[in-house]
XYZ file of C-alpha atoms in Angstrom:
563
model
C 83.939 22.980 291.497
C 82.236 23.547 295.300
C 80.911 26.076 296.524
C 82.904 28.303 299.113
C 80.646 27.777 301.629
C 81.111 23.921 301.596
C 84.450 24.434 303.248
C 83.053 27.020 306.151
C 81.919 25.553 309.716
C 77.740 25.522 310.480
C 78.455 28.223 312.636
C 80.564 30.230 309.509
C 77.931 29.188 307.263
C 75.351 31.202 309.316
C 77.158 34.621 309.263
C 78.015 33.977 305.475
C 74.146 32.840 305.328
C 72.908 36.384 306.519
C 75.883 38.357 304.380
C 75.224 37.000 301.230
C 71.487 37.224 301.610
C 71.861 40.654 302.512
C 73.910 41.309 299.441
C 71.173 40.213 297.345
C 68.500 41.756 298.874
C 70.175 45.276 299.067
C 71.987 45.237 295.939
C 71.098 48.344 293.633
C 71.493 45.744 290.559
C 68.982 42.815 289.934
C 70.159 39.788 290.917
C 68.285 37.040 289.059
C 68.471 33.231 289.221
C 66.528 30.496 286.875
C 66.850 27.042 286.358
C 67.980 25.641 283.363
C 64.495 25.334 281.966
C 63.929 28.835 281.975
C 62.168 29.081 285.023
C 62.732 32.237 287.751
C 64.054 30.902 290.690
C 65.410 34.187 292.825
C 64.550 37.886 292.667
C 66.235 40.744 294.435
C 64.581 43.862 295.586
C 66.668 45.895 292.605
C 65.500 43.418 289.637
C 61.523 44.464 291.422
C 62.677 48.200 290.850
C 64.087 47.800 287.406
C 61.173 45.461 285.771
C 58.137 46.370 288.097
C 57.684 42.813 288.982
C 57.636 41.432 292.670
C 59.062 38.224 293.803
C 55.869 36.795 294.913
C 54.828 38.174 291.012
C 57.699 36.465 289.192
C 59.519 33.522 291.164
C 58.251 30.778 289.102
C 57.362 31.916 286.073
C 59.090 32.093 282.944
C 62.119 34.564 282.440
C 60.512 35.030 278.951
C 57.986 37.529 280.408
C 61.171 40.160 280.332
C 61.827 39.257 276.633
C 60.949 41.532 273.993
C 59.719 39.739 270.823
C 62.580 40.140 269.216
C 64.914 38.853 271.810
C 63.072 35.482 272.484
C 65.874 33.491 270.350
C 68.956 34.762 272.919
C 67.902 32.756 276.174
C 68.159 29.569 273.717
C 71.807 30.610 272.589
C 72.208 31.904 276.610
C 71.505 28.193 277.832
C 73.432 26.731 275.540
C 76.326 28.318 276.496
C 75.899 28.372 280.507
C 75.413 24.641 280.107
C 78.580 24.348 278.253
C 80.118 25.904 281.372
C 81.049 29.212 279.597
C 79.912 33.083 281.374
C 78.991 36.278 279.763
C 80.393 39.489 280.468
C 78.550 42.808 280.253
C 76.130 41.554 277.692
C 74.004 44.239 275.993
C 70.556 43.421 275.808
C 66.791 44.510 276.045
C 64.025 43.629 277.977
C 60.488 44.470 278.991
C 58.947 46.344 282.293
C 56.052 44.844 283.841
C 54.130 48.152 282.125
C 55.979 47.121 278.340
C 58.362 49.860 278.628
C 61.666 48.587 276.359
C 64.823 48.740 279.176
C 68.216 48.917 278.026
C 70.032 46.396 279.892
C 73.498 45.286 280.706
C 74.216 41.955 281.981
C 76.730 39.361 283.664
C 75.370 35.881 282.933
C 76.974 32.737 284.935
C 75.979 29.055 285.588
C 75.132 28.562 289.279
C 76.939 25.132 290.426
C 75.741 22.922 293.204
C 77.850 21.074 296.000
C 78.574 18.434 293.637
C 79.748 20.598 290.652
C 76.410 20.077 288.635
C 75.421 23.301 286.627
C 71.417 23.718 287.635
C 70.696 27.159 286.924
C 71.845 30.463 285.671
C 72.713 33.675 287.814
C 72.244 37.387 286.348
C 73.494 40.120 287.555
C 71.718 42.955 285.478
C 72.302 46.721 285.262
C 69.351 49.664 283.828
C 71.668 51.491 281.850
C 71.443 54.774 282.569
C 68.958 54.039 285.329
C 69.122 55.846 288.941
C 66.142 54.382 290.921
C 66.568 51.278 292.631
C 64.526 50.919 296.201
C 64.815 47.745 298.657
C 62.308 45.148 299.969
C 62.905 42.123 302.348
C 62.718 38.909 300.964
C 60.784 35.929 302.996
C 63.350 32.927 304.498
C 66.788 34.093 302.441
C 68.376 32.353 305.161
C 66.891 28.946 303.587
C 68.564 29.184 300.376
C 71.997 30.065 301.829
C 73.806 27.523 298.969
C 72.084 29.027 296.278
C 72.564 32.428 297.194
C 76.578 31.515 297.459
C 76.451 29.722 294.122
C 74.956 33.021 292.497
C 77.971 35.041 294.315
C 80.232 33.161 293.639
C 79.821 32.391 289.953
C 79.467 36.099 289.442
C 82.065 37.992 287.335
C 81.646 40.932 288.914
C 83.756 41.492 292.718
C 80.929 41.068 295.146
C 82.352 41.888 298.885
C 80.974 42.695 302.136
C 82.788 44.733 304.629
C 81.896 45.697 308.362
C 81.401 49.763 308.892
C 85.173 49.895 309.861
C 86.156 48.623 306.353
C 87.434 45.014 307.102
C 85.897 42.762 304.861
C 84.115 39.706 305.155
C 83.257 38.236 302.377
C 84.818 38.012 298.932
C 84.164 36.238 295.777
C 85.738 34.240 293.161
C 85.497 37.052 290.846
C 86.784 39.316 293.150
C 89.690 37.436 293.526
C 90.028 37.309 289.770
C 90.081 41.090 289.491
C 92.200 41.852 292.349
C 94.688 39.096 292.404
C 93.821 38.428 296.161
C 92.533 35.155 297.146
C 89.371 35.151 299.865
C 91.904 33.980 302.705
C 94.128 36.995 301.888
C 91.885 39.360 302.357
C 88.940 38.289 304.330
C 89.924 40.035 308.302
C 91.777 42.559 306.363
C 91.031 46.521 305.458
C 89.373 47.062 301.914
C 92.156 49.872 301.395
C 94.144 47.089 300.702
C 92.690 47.769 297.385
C 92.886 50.987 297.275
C 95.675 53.827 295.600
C 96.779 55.582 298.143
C 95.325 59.064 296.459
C 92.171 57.391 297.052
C 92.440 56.351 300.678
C 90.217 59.324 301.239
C 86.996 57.901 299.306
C 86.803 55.207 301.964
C 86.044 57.454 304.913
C 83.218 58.976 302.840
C 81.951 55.869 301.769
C 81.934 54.593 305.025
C 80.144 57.754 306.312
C 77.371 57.833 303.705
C 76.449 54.415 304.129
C 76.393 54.621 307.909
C 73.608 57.219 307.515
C 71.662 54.530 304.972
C 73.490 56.457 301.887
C 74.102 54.030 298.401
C 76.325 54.451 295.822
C 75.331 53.703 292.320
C 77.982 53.135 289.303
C 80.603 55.060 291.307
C 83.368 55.400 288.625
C 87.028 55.040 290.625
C 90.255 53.421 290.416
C 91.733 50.185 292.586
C 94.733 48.623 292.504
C 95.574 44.757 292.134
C 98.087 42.866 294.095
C 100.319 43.276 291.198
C 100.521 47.203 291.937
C 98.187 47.348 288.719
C 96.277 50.008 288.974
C 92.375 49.254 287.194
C 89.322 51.429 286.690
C 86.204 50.224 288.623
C 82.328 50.921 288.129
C 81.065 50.118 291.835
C 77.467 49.737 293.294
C 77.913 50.345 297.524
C 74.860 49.459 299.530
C 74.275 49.172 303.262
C 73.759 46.280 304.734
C 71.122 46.001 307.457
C 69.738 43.854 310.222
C 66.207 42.186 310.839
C 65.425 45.713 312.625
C 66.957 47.939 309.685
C 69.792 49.143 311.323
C 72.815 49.402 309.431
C 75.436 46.797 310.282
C 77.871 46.416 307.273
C 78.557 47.376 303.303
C 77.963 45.321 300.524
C 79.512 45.995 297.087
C 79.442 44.598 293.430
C 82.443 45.889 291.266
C 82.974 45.145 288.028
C 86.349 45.787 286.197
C 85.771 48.667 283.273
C 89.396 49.369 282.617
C 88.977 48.086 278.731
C 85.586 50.629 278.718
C 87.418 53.739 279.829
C 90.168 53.116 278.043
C 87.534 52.924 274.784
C 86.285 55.913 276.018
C 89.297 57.751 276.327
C 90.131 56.493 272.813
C 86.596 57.318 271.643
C 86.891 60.958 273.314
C 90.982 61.434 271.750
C 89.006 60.304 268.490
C 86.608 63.090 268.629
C 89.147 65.600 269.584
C 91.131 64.617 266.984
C 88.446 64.043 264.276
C 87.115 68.290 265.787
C 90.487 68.879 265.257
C 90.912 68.134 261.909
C 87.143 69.673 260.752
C 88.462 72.601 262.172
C 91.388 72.933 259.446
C 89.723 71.733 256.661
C 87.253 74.693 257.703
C 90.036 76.820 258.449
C 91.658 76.617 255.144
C 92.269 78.628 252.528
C 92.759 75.553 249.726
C 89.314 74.293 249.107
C 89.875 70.949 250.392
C 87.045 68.194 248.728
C 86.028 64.421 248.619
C 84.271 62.425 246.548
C 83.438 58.915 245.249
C 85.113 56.754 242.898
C 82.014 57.721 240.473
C 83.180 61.199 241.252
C 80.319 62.444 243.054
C 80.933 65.189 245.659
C 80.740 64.194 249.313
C 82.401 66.973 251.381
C 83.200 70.465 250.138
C 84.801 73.178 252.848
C 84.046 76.745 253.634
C 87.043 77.828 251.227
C 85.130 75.396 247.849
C 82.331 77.401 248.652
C 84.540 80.899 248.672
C 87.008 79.331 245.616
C 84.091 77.853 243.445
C 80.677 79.840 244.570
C 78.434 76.820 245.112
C 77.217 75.990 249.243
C 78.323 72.908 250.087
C 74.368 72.300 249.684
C 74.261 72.871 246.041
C 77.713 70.567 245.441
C 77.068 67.497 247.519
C 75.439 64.850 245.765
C 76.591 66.184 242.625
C 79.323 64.950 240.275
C 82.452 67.140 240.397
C 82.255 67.757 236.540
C 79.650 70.333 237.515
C 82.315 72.818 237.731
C 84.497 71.810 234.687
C 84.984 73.301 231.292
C 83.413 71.500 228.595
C 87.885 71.064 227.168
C 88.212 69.833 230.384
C 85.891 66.927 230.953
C 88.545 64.217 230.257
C 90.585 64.714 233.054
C 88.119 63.834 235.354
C 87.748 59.968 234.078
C 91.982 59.931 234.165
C 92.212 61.609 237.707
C 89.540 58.533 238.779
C 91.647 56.123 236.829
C 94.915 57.028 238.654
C 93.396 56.760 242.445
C 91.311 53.646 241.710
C 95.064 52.244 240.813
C 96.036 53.809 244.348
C 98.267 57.067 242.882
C 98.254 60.019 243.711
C 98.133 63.611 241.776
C 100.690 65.856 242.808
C 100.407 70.239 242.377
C 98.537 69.491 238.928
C 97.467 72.440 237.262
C 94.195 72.956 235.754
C 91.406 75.150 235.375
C 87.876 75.226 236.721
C 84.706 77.295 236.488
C 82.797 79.390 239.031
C 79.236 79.248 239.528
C 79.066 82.902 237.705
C 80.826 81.600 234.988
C 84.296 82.449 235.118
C 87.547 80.947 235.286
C 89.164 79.879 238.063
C 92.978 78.707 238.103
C 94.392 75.941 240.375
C 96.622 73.650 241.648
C 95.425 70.660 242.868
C 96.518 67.590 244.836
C 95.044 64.919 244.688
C 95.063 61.462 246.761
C 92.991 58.096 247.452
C 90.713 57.781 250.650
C 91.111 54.212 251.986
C 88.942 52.522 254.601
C 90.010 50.558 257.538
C 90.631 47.262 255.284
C 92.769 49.120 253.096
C 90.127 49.416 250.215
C 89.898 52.687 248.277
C 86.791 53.966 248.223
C 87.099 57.591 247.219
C 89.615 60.603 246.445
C 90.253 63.955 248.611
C 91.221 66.666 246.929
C 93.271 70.208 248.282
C 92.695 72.937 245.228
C 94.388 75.619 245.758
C 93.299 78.988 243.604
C 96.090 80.030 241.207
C 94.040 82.444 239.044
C 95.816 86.102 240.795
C 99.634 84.107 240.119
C 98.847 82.826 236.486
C 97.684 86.167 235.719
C 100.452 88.110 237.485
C 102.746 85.202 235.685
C 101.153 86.484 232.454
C 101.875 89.753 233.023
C 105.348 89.061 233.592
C 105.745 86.780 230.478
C 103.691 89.870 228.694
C 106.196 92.650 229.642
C 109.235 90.573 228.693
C 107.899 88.741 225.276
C 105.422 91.778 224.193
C 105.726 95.232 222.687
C 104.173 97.396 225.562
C 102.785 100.038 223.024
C 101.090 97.707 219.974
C 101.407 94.283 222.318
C 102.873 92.299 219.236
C 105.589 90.028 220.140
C 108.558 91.976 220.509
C 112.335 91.541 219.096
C 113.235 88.439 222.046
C 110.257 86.972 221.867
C 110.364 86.879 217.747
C 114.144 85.759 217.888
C 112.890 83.053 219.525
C 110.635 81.799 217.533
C 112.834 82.018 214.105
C 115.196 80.142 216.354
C 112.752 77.433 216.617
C 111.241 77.397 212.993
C 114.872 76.685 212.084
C 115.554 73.892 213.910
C 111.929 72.514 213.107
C 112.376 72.896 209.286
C 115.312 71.692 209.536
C 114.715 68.590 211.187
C 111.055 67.911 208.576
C 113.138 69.309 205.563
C 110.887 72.490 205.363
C 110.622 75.461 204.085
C 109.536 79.415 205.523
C 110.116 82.898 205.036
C 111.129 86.159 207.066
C 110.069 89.308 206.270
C 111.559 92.490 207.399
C 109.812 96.301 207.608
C 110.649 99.706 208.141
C 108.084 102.473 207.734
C 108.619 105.382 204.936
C 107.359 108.599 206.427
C 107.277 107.872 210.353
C 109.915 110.019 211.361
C 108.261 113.093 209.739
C 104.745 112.098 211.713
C 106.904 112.132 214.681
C 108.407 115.791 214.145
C 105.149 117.115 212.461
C 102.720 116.286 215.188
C 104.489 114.587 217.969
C 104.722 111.199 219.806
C 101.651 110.634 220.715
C 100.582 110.850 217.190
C 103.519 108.480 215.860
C 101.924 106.650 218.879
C 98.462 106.110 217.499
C 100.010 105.484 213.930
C 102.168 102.637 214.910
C 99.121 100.952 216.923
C 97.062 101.519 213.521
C 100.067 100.203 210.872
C 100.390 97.246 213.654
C 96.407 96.372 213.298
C 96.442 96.485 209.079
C 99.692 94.639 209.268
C 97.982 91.845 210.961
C 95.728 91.395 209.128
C 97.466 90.290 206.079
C 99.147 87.590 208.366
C 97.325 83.923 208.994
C 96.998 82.619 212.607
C 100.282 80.657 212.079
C 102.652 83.315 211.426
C 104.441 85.866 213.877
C 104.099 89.194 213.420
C 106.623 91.621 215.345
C 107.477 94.776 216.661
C 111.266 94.706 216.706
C 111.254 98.944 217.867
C 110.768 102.240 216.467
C 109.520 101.542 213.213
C 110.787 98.335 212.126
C 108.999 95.280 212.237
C 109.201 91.858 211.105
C 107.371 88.786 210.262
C 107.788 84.437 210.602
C 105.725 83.141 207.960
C 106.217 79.343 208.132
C 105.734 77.040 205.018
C 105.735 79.740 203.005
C 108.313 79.969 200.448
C 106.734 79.819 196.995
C 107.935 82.842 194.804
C 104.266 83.715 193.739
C 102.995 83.192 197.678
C 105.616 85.330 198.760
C 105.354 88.280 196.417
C 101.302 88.358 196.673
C 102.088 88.762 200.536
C 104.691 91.382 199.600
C 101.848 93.140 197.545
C 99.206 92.956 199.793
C 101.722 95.008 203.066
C 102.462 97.279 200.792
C 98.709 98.134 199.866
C 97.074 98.014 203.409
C 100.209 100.030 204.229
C 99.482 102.868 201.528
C 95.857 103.173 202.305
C 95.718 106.689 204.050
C 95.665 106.830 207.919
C 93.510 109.231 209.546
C 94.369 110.550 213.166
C 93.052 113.166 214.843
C 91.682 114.653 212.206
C 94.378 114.167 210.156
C 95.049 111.963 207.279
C 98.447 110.684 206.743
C 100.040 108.650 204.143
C 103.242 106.440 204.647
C 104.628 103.493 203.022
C 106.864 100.491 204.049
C 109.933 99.217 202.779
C 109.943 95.088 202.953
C 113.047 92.703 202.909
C 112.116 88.939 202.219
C 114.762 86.036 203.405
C 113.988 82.202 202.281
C 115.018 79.618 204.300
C 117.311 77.751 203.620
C 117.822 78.859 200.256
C 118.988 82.492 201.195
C 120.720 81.211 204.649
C 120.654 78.232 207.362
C 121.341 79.845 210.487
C 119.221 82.610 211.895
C 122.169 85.078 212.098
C 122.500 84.498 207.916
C 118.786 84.441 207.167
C 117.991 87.898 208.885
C 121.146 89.530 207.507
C 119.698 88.527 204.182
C 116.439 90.274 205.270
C 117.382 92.834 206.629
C 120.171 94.025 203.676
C 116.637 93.245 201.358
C 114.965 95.656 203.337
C 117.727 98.427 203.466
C 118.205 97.966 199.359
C 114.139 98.472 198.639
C 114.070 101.604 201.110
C 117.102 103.131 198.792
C 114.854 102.654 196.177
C 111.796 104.552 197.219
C 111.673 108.290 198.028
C 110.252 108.368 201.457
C 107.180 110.518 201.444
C 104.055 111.427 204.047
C 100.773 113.539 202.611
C 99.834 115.131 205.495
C 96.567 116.610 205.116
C 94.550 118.392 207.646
């Protein structure tokens, strides 16, 4: 590879001489050279400003004065690589200021090759990031090193051009040419709007302007196009270019392509919008909507967990969710874990949890695995969504249909279904139970004696005694008015039966006393065996029920009524 300026006339070679030398020297980024041994062989009035060294300071000294400590291993891997032939685009980097401030640094690295295609040195172009202070100084005999200079240009990979102050440019390097698609003979003599979209036609009168009155332009963020009609995003440095007596006679620039960074950007800034976006439902919501581990510790918990549960999300993350479970309800959490680490999810699963007061809480919850970028699950979300106001309103419902609204027993459909299943249980398991069937002696003389609300208050107090000869397996019911009736499974033994026959009739007897009144009554019973006095329900509560009806003849219905 040549340089470009091996194939220009002496007298080209002059102009070029003073352009590129002027390029350097006014550039607002440092423009270093050092041989392959390390050693600082150029300096530009920008790399002065951005390290605090000056040329007469630094040219010749090692570039290992602007390493940090910790960097000193990357010029190693950095010469390595430029001697292989290879360049390095926008490599971030520290360094060190001549007073030992730390700089953040970006740079372009690229070999500098000689006449004969021999790699002797490096070339940086290097960029303060976020830095706005750059001031120029005149370097001694430029002219001299014309070659070099060119071999730093054009081994560049950033665009460096030169233009006159009516826009037609002059010089143009490889790297230009490799962002642009033009080649130096296409556009050298010809308008740098060649470049440009036409909606930005307008930017090169101002820049032209500004840098007529000694203006610069640092990291000017703008759009070009290529001579493929692409259109790419530019960062560009503008700097006048001035004669021996400081007048302004042309415009240098150094461009370097960031489509790739502003489309990150853009990506990065769509990202946030749409990571703000989604904190703002999960805020939003009314579900409580939670993450946590695969150890099931807590690691997010919304506005509505707070509400739904009581806890801050201070007092919950950290700690493991079984904080808020009920001690019959620990299990589930180690087979909820079990099912996400196998990658399933838990769909409307209903459960209950406890507030930080104490109480109940209902829900449904959903619940799903969190996977990372590589596919791997490493947690579970969870969207709870607070039930308690429908199970209870579901209750009530179930209540009013299945329940006796005056003594709550079961009433007659939810009893009827019950015998309907005991009978196809014990018949299935070859089982035995009994029915029982009662009517009160006496009620309907309460009733006309002292009113409703009296027979009221005794048929709440006959329904209390009457449970109380019943165990926790057996159904007691209110079937209406007076009448009620009992499911006694497994019990069927003659003995059993009549001792629980005995024991109604006593609690039953015992005098009631309401309002200041003490009433007596009685109850009539009807017992049913199954299956020995019928197999179907129809046959075993006939048999009751005709039981009953025959033991009320019997008795001569009575009520003391005493005041």
């Amino acid at each position: 590879m040549q340089s470009e300026l091996s194939t220009y006339t002496d007298g080209d070679r002059d102009v070029l001489a003073s352009h590129y030398a002027a390029i350097i020297k006014d550039a607002d980024d440092a423009i270093i050279a050092n041989d392959l041994n390390g050693v600082i062989t150029s300096w530009n009035s920008a790399a002065e400003q951005i390290y605090g060294y000056t040329a007469e300071e630094i040219m010749g000294r090692s570039v290992f004065v602007l390493f940090p400590p910790d960097k000193l291993n990357e010029e190693a891997s950095i010469l390595y690589d430029i001697s292989n032939g290879k360049k390095l685009k926008h490599y971030y980097t520290t360094r060190l200021h001549k007073n030992g401030e730390l700089l953040n640094i970006s740079l372009t690295l690229s070999p500098i090759i000689d006449t004969d295609g021999k790699i002797v040195g490096i070339s940086k172009i290097a960029r303060k990031l976020c830095d706005t202070s750059n001031q120029a100084w005149l370097a001694d005999n430029l002219t001299q090193h014309t070659d070099y200079y060119a071999a730093i240009i054009e081994s560049s990979e950033d665009a460096i051009i030169s233009k006159s102050l009516d826009g037609i440019v002059i010089t143009w390097n490889n790297a230009a040419e490799r962002i642009f698609g033009y080649s130096a003979n296409e556009m050298i003599g010809k308008p740098i709007t060649t470049v440009f979209p036409e909606n930005k036609y307008e930017e090169e009168e101002m820049i032209l302007r500004k840098i007529s009155n000694g203006e610069r332009f640092k990291h000017f963020r703008t759009q070009r196009i290529t001579k493929g009609q692409k259109t790419i995003d530019v960062s560009v440095t503008i700097s006048p270019i001035k004669d021996e007596d400081g007048k302004v006679v042309g415009v240098s620039k150094i461009a370097r392509d960031v489509t790739e960074l502003v489309l990150r950007d853009s990506m990065a800034t769509k990202l946030a919008i749409r990571s703000n976006h989604f904190s703002a439902i999960v805020e939003s919501s009314d579900d409580a909507i939670v993450s946590k581990t695969l150890d099931g510790v807590v690691t997010s918990w919304n506005s509505a967990a707070e509400s739904i549960f009581g806890y801050t999300a201070e007092e919950m993350i950290g700690e493991h969710m079984t904080k808020i479970f009920p001690i019959d309800r620990l299990q589930e959490e180690e087979e909820i874990l079990e099912k996400i680490k196998n990658g399933n999810k838990v769909n409307h699963f209903q459960t209950v949890r406890l507030h930080k007061d104490g109480h109940e809480v209902h829900l449904s919850v959903t619940i799903s695995p969190v996977v990372n970028n590589d596919g791997k699950i490493i947690g579970a979300s969870k969207i709870a969504r607070d039930i308690t106001e429908k199970i209870k309103s579901e209750r009530k419902l179930w209540q009013l249909a299945n329940n006796d609204n005056l003594t709550d027993l079961p009433n007659r459909r939810l009893f009827m279904k019950r015998i309907e299943s005991e009978v196809l249980k014990a018949s299935s398991e070859n089982d035995k139970f009994t029915v029982m069937y009662m009517d009160l002696n006496g009620f309907k003389q309460v009733n006309d004696s002292y009113g409703h609300a009296v027979g009221d208050q005794l048929l709440i107090q006959v329904s209390s005694r009457l449970l109380s000869c019943f165990r926790q397996s057996d159904t007691l019911a209110r079937l209406g008015g007076d009448e009620f009736a009992a499911l006694l499974p497994g019990l069927s033994k003659q003995e059993d039966v009549l001792n629980m026959h005995n024991k109604i009739q006593a609690v039953i007897l015992t005098p009631f006393e309401i309002n200041n009144y003490k009433i007596q009554i009685s109850v009539s019973i009807g017992i049913a065996t199954f299956p020995d006095n019928g197999e179907s329900v129809e046959a075993l509560l006939h048999c009751a029920d005709t039981r009953m009806y025959y033991e009320k003849s019997t008795i001569k219905e009575y009520a003391y009524l005493k005041k």
